[in-house]
Short mmCIF file of C-alpha atoms and ligand atoms in Angstrom, two decimals:
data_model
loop_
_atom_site.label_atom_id
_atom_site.label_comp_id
_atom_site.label_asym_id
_atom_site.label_seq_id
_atom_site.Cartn_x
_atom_site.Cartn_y
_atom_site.Cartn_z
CA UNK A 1 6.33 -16.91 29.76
CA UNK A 2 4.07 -17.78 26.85
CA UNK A 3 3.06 -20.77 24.99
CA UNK A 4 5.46 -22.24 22.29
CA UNK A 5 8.38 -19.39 22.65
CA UNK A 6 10.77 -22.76 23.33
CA UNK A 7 10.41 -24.13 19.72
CA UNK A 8 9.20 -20.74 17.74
CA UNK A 9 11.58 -17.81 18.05
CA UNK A 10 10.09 -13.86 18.70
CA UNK A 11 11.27 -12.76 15.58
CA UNK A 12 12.03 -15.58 12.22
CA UNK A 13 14.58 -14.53 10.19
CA UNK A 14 15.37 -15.77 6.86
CA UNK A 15 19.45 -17.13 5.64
CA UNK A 16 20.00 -15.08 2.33
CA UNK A 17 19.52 -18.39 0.48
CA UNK A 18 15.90 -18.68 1.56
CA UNK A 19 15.05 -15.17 0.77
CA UNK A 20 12.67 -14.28 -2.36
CA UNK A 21 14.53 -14.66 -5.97
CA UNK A 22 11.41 -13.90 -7.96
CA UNK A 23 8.26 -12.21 -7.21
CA UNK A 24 5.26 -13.47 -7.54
CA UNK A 25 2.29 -12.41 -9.67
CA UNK A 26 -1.02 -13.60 -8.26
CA UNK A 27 -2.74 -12.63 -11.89
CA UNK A 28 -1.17 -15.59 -13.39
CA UNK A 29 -3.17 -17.97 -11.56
CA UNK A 30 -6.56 -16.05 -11.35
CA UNK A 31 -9.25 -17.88 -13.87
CA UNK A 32 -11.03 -14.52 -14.69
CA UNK A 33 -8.52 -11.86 -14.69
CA UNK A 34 -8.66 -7.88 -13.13
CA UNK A 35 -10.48 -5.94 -16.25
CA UNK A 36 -7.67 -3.86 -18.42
CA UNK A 37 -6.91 -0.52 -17.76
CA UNK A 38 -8.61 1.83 -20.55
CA UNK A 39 -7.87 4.61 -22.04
CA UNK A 40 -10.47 7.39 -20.93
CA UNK A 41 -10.88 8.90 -24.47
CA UNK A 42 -11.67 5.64 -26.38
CA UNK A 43 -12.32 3.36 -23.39
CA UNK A 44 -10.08 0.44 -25.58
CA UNK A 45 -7.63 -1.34 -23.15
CA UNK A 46 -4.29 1.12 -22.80
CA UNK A 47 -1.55 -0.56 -25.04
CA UNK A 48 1.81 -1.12 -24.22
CA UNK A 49 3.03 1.74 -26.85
CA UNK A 50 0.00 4.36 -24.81
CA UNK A 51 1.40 3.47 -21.43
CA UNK A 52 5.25 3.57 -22.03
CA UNK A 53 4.78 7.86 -22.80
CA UNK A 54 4.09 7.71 -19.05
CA UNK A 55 5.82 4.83 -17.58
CA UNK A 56 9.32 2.85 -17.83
CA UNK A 57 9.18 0.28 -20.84
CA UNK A 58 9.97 -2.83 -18.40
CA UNK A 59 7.24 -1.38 -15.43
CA UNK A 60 5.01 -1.56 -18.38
CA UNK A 61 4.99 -5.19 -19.24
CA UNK A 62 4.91 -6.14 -15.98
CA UNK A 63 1.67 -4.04 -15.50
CA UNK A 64 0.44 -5.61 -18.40
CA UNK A 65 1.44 -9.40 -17.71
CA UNK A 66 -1.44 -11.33 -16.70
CA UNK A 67 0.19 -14.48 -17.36
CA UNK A 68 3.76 -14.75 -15.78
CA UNK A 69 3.52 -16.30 -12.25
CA UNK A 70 6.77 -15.77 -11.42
CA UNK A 71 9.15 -12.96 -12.35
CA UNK A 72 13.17 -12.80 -11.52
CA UNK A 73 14.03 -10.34 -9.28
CA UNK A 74 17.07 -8.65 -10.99
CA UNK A 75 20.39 -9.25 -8.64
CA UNK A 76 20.68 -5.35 -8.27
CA UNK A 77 17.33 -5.16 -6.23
CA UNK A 78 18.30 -8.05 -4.32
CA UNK A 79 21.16 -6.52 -3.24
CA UNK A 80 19.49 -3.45 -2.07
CA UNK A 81 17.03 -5.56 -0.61
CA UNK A 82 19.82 -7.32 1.56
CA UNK A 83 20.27 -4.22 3.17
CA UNK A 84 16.71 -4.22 4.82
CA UNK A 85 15.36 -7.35 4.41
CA UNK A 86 14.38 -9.82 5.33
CA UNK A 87 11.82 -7.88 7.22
CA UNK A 88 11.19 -9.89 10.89
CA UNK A 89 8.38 -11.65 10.94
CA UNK A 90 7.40 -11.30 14.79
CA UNK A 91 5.60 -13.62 16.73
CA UNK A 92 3.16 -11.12 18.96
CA UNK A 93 4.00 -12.84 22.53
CA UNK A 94 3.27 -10.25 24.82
CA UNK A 95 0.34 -9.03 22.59
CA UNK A 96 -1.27 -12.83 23.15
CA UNK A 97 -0.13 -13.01 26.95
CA UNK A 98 -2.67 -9.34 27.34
CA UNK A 99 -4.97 -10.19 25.68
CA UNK A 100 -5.05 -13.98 27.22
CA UNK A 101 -6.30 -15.36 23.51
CA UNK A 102 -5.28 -18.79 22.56
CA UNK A 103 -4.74 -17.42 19.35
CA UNK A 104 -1.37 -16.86 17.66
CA UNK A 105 -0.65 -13.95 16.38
CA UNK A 106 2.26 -12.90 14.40
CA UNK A 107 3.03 -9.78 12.17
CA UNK A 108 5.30 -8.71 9.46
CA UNK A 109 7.15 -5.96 10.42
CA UNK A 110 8.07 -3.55 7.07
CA UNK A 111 8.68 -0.29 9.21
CA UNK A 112 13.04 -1.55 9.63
CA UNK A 113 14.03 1.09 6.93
CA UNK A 114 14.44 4.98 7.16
CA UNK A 115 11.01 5.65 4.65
CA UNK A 116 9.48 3.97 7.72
CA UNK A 117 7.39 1.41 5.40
CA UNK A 118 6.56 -1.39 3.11
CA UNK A 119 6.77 1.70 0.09
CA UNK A 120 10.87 1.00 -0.17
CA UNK A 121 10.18 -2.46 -1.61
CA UNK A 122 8.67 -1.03 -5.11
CA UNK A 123 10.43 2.32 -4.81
CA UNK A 124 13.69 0.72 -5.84
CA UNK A 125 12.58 -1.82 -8.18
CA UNK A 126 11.14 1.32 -10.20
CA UNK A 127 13.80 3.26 -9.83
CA UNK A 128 15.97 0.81 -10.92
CA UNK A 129 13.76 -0.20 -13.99
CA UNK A 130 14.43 3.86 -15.21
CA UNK A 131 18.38 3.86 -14.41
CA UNK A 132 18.37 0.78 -16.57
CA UNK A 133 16.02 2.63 -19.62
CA UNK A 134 18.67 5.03 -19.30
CA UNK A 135 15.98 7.65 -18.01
CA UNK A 136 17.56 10.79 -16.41
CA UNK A 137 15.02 11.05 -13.62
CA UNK A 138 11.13 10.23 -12.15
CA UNK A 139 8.36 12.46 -11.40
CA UNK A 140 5.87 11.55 -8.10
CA UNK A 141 3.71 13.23 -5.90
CA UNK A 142 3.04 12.63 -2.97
CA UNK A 143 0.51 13.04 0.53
CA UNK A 144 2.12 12.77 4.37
CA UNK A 145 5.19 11.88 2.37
CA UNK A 146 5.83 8.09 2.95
CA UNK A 147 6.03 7.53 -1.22
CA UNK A 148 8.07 10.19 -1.48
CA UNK A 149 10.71 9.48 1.22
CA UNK A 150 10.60 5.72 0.11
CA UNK A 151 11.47 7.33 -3.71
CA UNK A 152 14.30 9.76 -2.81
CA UNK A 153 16.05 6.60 -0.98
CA UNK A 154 15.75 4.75 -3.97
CA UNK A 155 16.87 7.39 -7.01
CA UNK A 156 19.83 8.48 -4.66
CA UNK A 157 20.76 4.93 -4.75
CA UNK A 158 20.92 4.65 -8.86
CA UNK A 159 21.71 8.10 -9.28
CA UNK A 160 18.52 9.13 -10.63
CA UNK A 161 16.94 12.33 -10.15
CA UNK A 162 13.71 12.80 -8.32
CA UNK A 163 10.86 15.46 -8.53
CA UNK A 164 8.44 15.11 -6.04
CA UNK A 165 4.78 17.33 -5.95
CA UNK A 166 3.68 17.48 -2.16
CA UNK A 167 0.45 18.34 -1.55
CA UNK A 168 1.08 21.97 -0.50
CA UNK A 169 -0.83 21.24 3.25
CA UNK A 170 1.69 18.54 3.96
CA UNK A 171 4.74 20.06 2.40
CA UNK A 172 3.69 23.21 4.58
CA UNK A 173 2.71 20.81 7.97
CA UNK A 174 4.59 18.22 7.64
CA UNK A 175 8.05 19.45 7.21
CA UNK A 176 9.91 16.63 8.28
CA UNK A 177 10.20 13.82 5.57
CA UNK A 178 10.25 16.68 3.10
CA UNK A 179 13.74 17.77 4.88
CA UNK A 180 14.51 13.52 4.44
CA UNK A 181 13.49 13.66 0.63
CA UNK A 182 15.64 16.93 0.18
CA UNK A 183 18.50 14.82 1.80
CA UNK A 184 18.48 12.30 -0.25
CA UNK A 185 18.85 14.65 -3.19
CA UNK A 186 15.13 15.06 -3.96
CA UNK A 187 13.62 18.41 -5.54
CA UNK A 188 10.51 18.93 -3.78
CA UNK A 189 7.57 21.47 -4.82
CA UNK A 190 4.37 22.13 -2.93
CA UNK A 191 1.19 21.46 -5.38
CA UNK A 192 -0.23 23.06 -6.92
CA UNK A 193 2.86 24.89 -8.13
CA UNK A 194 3.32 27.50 -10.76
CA UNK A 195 5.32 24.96 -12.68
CA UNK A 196 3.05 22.99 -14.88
CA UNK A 197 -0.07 24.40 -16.74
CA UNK A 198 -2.28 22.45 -14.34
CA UNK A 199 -0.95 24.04 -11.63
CA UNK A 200 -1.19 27.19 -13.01
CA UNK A 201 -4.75 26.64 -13.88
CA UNK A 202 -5.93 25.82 -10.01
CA UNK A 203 -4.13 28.44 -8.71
CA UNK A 204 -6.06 30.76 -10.56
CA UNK A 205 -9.51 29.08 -10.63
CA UNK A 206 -8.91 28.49 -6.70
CA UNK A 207 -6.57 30.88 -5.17
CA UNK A 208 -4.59 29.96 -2.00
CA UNK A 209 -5.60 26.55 -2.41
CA UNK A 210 -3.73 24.30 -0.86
CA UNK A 211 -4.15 21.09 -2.83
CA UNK A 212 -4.82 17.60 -3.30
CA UNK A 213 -3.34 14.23 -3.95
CA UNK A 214 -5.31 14.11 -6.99
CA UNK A 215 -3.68 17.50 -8.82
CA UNK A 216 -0.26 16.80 -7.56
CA UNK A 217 -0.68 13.43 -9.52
CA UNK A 218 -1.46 15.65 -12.20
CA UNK A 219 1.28 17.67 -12.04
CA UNK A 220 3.70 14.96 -11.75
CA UNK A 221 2.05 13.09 -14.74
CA UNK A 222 2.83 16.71 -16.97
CA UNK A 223 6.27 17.43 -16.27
CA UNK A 224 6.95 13.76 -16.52
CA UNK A 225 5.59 13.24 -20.25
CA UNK A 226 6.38 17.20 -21.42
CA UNK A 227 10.34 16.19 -20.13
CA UNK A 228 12.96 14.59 -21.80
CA UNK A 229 14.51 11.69 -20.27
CA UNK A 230 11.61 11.61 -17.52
CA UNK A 231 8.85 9.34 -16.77
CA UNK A 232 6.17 9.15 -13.94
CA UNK A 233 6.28 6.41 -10.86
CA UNK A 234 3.20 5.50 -8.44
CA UNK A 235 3.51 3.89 -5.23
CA UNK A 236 0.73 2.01 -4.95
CA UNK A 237 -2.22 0.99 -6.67
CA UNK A 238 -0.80 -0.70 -9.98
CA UNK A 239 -0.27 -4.21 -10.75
CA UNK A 240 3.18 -3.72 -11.49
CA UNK A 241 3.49 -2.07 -7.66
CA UNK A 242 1.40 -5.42 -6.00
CA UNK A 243 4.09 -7.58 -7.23
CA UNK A 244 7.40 -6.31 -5.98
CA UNK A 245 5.11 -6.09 -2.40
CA UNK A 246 4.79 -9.95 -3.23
CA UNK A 247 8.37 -9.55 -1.84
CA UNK A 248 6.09 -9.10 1.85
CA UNK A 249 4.40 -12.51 1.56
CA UNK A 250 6.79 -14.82 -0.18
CA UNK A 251 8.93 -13.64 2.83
CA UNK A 252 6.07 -14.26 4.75
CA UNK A 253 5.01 -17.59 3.75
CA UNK A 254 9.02 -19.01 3.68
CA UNK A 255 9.57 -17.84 7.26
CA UNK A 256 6.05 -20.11 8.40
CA UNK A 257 6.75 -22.84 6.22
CA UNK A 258 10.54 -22.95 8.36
CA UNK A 259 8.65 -23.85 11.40
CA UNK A 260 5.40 -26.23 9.62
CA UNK A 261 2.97 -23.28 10.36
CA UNK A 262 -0.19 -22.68 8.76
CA UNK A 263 -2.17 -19.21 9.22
CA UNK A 264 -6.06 -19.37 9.21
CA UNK A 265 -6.01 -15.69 9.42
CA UNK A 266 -4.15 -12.82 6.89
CA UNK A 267 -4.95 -9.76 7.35
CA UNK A 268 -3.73 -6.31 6.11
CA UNK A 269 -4.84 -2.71 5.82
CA UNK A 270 -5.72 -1.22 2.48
CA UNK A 271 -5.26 2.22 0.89
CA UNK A 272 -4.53 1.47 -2.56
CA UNK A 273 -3.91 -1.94 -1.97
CA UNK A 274 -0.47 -2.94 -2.27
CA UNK A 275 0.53 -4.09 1.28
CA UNK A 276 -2.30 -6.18 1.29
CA UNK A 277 -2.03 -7.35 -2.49
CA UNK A 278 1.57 -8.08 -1.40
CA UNK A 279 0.81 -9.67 1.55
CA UNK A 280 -1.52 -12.14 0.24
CA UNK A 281 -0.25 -12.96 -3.18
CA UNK A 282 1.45 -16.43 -2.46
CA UNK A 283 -1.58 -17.08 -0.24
CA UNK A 284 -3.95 -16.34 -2.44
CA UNK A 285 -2.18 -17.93 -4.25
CA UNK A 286 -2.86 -21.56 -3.27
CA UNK A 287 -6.40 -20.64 -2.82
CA UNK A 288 -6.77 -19.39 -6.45
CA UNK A 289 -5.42 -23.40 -7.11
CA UNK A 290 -7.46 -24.76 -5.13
CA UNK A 291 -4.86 -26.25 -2.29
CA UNK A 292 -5.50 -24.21 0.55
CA UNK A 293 -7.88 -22.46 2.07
CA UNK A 294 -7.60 -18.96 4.30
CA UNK A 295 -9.46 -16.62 5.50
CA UNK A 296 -8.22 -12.92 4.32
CA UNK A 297 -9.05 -9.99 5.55
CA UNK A 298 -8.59 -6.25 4.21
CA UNK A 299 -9.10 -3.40 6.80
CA UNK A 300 -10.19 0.30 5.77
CA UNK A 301 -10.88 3.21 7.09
CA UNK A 302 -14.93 3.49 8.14
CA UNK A 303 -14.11 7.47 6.59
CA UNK A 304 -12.88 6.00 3.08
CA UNK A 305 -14.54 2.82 2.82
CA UNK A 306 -14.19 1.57 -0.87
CA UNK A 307 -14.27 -1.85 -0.37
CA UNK A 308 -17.26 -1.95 1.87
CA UNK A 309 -19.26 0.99 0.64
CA UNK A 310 -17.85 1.55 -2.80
CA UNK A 311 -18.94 -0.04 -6.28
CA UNK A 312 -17.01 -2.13 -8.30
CA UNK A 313 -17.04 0.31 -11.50
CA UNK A 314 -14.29 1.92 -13.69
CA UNK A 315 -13.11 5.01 -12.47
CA UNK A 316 -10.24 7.90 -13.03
CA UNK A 317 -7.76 6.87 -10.20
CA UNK A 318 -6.66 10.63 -9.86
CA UNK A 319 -8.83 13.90 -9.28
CA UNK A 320 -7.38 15.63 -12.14
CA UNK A 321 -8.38 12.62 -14.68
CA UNK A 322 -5.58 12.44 -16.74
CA UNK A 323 -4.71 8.90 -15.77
CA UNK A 324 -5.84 5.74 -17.08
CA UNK A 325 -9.55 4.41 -16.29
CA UNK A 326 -9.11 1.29 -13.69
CA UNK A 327 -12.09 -0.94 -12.73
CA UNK A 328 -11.77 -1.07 -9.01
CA UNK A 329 -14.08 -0.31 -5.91
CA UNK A 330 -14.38 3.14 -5.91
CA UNK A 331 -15.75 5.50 -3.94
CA UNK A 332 -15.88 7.91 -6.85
CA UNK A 333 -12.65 10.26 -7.78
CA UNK A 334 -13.80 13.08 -6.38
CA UNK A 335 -14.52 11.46 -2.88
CA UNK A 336 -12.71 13.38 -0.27
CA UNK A 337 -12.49 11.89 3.06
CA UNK A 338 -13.57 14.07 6.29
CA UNK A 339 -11.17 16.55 7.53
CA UNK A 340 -10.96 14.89 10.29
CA UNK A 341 -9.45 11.45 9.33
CA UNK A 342 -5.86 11.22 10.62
CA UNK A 343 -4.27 8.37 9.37
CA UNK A 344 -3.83 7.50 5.61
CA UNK A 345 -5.53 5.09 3.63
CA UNK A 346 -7.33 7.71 1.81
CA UNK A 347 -7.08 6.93 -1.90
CA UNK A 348 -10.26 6.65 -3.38
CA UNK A 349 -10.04 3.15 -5.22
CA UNK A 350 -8.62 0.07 -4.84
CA UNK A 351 -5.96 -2.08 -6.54
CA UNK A 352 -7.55 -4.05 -9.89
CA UNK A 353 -6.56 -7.20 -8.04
CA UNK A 354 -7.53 -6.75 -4.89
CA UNK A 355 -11.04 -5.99 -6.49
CA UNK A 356 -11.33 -8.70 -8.42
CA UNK A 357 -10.14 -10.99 -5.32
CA UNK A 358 -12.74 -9.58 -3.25
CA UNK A 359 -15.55 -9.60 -6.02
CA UNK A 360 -15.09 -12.89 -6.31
CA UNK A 361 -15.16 -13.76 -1.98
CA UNK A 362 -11.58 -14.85 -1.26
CA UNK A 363 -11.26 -11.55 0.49
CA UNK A 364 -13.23 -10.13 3.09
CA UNK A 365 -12.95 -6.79 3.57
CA UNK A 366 -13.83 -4.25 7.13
CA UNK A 367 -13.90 -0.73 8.35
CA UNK A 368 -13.22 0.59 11.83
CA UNK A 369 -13.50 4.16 13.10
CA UNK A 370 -10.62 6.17 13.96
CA UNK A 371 -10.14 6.15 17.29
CA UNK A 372 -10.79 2.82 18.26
CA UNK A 373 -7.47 2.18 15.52
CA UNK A 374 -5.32 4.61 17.48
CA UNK A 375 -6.86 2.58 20.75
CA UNK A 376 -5.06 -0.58 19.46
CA UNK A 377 -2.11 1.27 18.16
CA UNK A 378 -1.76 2.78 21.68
CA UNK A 379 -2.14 -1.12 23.37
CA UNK A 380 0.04 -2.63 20.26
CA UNK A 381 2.92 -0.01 21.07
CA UNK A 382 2.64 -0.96 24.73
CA UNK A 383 3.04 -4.07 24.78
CA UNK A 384 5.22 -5.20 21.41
CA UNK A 385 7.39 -1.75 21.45
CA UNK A 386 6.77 -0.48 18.56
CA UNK A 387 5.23 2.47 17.74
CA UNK A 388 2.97 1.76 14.61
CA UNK A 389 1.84 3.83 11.73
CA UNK A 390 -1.84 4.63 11.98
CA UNK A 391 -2.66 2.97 8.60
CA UNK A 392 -0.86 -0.24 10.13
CA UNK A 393 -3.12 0.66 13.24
CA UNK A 394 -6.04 -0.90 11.04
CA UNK A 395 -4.67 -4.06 11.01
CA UNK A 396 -4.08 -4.33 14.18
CA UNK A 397 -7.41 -3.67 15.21
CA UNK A 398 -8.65 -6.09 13.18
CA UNK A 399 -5.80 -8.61 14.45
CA UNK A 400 -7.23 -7.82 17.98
CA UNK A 401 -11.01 -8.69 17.26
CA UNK A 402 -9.80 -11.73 15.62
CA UNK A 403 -7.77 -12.87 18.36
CA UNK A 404 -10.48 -11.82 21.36
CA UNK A 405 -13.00 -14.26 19.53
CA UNK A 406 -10.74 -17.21 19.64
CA UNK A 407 -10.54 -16.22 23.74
CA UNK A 408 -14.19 -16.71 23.53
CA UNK A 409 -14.56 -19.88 21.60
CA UNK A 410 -11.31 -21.23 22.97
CA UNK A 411 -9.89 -22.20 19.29
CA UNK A 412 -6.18 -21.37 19.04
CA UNK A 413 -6.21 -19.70 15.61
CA UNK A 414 -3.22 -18.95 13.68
CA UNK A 415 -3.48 -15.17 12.85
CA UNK A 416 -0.70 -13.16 10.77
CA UNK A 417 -0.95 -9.38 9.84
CA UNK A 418 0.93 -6.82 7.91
CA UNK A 419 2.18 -3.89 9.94
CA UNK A 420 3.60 -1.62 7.31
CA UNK A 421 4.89 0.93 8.85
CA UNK A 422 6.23 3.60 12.16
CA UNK A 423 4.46 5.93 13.31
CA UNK A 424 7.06 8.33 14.15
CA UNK A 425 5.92 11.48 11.28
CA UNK A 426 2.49 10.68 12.88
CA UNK A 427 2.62 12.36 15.53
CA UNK A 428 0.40 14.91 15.39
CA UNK A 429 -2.22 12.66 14.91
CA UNK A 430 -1.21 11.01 18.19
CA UNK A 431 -1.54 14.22 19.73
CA UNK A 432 -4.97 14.35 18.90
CA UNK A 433 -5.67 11.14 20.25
CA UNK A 434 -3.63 11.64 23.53
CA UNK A 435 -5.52 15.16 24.21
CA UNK A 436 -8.86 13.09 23.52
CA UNK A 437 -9.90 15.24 20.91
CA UNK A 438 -9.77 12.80 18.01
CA UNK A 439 -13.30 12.28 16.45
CA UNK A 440 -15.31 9.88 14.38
CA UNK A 441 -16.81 10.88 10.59
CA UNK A 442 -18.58 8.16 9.06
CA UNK A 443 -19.57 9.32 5.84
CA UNK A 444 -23.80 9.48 4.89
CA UNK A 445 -24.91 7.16 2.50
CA UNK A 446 -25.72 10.81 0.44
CA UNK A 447 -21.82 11.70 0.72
CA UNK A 448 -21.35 8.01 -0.93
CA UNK A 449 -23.79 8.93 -3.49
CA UNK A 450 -22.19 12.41 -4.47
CA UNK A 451 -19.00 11.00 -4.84
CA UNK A 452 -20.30 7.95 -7.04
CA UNK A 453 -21.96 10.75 -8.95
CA UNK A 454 -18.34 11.15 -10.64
CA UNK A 455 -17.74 7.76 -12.12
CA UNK A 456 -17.41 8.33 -15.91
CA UNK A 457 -20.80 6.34 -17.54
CA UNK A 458 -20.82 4.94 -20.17
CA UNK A 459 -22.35 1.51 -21.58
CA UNK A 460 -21.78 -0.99 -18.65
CA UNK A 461 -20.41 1.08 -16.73
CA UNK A 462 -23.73 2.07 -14.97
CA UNK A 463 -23.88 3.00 -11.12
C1 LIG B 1 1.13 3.96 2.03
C2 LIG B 1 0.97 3.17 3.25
C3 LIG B 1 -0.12 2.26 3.42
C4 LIG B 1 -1.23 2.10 2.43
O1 LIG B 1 -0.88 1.82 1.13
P1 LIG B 1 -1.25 0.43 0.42
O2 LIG B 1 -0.89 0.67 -1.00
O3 LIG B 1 -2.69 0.18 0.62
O4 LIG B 1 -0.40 -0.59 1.05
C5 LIG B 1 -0.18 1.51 4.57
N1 LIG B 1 0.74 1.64 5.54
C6 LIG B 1 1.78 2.51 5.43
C7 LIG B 1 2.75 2.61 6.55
C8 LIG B 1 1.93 3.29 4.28
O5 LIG B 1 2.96 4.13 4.18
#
C-alpha cells in the first residue's frame, strides 16, 4: 500500500477541543482592503443603517468589519456544528497510487451533511443571527437548490420560517431537493411568481418565462424588506458568508498542523467564492503577514470565467439590480452562461475578497472545460468512493494536473483541495456525460464584451 499511510491516517479527525472557536476574517490582516459595497443610487459606501432594511443587524457588522481578525463563534452554532463537523480531511491514497504522482494529495470533504455541501456552514450561522434579532423568518432564492436545502435545515433548526424563490426551470426539473426544502418546513415558489410586483412585471413583459437566479434574488429581496419580521439571506458571495466558511480552513489547517504538514498547494473551485474564500482564509492568512508562503489556486468554469476573463469593476451582483454595487471580477450582470454548462459555478462575480486577493497575485486563478471536469469526477469517484458534485469536479481537475506535474518533475508536493460537495441531485448532468453527449461552450471574446457592456459607468468605473 502507499507511502506514509503508517504515520498519517486516511481520514484526520479533529477532538472537539481542537475544533474552530472563532472564525477567522482574512480582511483584518489585508494592508489594502476589498473596496466597500455602494449604494447604486449615490454610489457612497452602503451604511450599516442602509444594509440592516435588508439584512440581520449582527450579519451586518460582520459584513462590514474589516478589522476584527477573529470573531467568537456563538456556542449555539458550535453545537450544531458538532453534529457534522469536523468535516474529514482525507488523505487521497488511492487517488496518488493511480495516478503514480509523488505528490500528496489530500481534500476536505464538506459533502457529510444532508444539503450535500459546504452551504450548511453559513446557513445556520444566519439563521441563527435572525432567531436571535427576534426575526419571524428569511427570504432566499435559489438555483439547483443546494442554498436552499442548506437554509431549510438550518431555519427548521431555530424555528424560523423560510421562503425560498426557485428558479422556476429547477423548481420544475429538479424536483428533488425542493421535496427536501418542503420537508424541512420550507415554503417554496417557482420565480418568477405572481407574488411580488417584480414577478408580476416579468411575467407579463416575458410570458412563460421560466426565470433566472438574478429575478428570484429579486423577488426574495421584495418580500423580504415589504414583510414584517423578515429579512433576506445569501449563500455566498458576501464577506459576512466567507467567514463562517473560514470554519473549512481553520479545520483545515488544525488537522495538518496535528501531523507537522505543510501544503504547497490549496486549491478550490469558485462560484461566488466562499468555499474557496473559506478555504484559504487562515492560509492566506500567514501569507498576507508575511510568514508563509503558498501557492493558491481558484478553479472556474472555462463557460463563466470571471476571474480569468472578467474585469475587476463594480457591478450589480443580481440581474434585477436591486442589490448593492460590489467591486469584484465580473463578467457583467447580465452574463448568462451557455445552455449547455452543467455544473454550477455560474454566478457572474466574484467574492470582494477573493478579488482583491487575486488582484493583488496571492491567488491564481484557472478554467477548465466541462467535460474534462466530469472526466476527473468520473476517475475521483472511482477510485476515492465518492461521488462528487460537479462544481467540486473543478477542483479536482485542477488537483489532478497539479499532481501529474510533480510525476514529471519527481517533486513530492503537498497538495490540499476543497471538495464541497455530492453529486447525488446531479445526476442528470452525469447522464449527459455517460451518454457522451456533454459538450464544450467557451464563450467569444464578443459574448465577454456584451456582457461587460452592463457594468454601471460611472467616473472610475470605466471598462
Ligand atoms: C454552491 C456550491 C459551490 C460554489 O459556491 P462558492 O460560493 O463559490 O463556494 C461549490 N460547490 C458546491 C457543492 C456548491 O453547492
Amino acid at each position: 500500500m502507499a507511502k506514509d499511510v503508517t504515520t498519517i491516517p486516511y481520514k484526520i479527525y479533529l477532538t472537539e477541543d481542537e475544533m474552530p472557536k472563532n472564525w477567522y476574517n482574512v480582511r483584518a490582516d489585508m494592508t489594502k482592503k476589498p473596496a466597500p459595497l455602494l449604494n447604486p443610487g449615490t454610489l457612497q459606501p452602503m451604511t450599516a443603517e442602509e444594509l440592516e432594511g435588508v439584512f440581520c443587524k449582527e450579519l451586518v457588522e460582520q459584513e462590514l468589519d474589516d478589522t476584527t481578525p477573529f470573531i467568537e463563534i456563538p456556542q449555539e452554532i458550535r453545537d450544531f456544528y458538532r453534529m457534522y463537523r469536523p468535516s474529514p480531511l482525507v488523505r487521497a491514497y488511492c487517488l496518488e497510487e493511480k495516478l503514480d504522482t509523488p505528490a500528496k494529495i489530500y481534500y476536505k470533504f464538506e459533502g457529510n451533511n444532508t444539503s450535500g455541501s459546504h452551504k450548511l456552514n453559513s446557513a445556520i450561522a444566519q439563521a441563527y443571527y435572525a432567531k436571535k434579532q427576534g426575526l419571524k423568518g428569511v427570504t432566499t432564492e435559489t438555483g439547483a437548490g443546494q442554498w436552499g436545502t442548506a437554509l431549510s435545515m438550518a431555519c427548521a433548526y431555530f424555528g424560523l420560517d423560510l421562503k425560498v424563490f426557485m428558479v422556476k426551470v429547477s423548481y420544475e426539473q429538479k424536483p428533488f431537493r425542493r421535496e427536501v426544502m418542503r420537508t424541512y418546513g420550507a415554503s417554496v415558489t417557482p420565480s418568477p411568481s405572481l407574488e411580488t410586483n417584480i414577478g408580476r412585471a416579468i411575467n407579463e413583459k416575458f410570458p412563460g418565462t421560466t426565470g433566472s437566479l438574478g429575478c428570484a434574488i429579486s423577488e426574495a429581496v421584495e418580500v423580504a424588506t415589504s414583510t414584517e419580521g423578515y429579512r433576506y439571506v445569501l449563500g455566498s458571495v458576501l464577506a459576512q458568508v466567507l467567514l463562517h466558511q473560514s470554519v473549512i480552513g481553520l479545520e483545515t489547517k488544525a488537522a495538518l498542523d496535528k501531523y507537522g504538514i505543510t501544503p504547497d498547494i490549496i486549491i478550490g473551485c469558485a462560484g461566488g467564492g466562499s468555499n474557496l474564500g473559506g478555504l484559504i482564509a487562515p492560509f492566506a492568512g500567514e501569507m498576507l503577514r508575511g510568514e508563509k508562503d503558498y501557492k493558491i489556486i481558484a478553479v472556474e468554469p472555462a463557460s463563466c470565467p470571471s476571474l480569468t476573463r472578467g474585469k475587476y469593476v463594480y457591478d450589480f451582483c443580481d440581474t434585477g439590480m436591486v442589490c448593492p454595487l460590489a467591486k469584484m471580477y465580473t463578467l457583467g450582470s447580465g452574463f448568462i452562461p451557455s445552455a449547455n454548462h452543467a455544473g454550477g459555478l455560474r454566478f457572474h462575480g466574484m467574492s470582494s475578497i477573493v478579488s482583491e486577493l487575486y488582484d493583488q497575485g496571492y491567488i491564481d486563478a484557472v478554467s477548465y472545460e466541462q467535460t474534462e471536469v466530469f472526466e476527473a469526477a468520473e476517475m475521483f469517484a472511482r477510485c476515492e468512493g465518492i461521488l462528487p458534485a460537479p462544481e467540486s469536479s473543478h477542483a479536482i481537475k485542477c488537483a489532478l494536473d497539479e499532481a501529474l506535474k510533480c510525476k514529471e518533475t519527481g517533486e513530492e508536493k503537498t497538495i490540499v483541495f476543497g471538495l464541497t460537495g455530492t453529486g447525488y441531485f446531479d445526476l442528470k448532468a452525469y447522464e449527459q456525460f455517460n451518454d457522451g453527449k456533454m459538450t464544450d461552450y467557451i464563450p467569444t471574446d464578443e459574448e465577454i464584451a456584451a456582457g461587460l457592456a452592463g457594468v454601471p459607468q460611472f467616473p472610475g468605473n470605466e471598462i
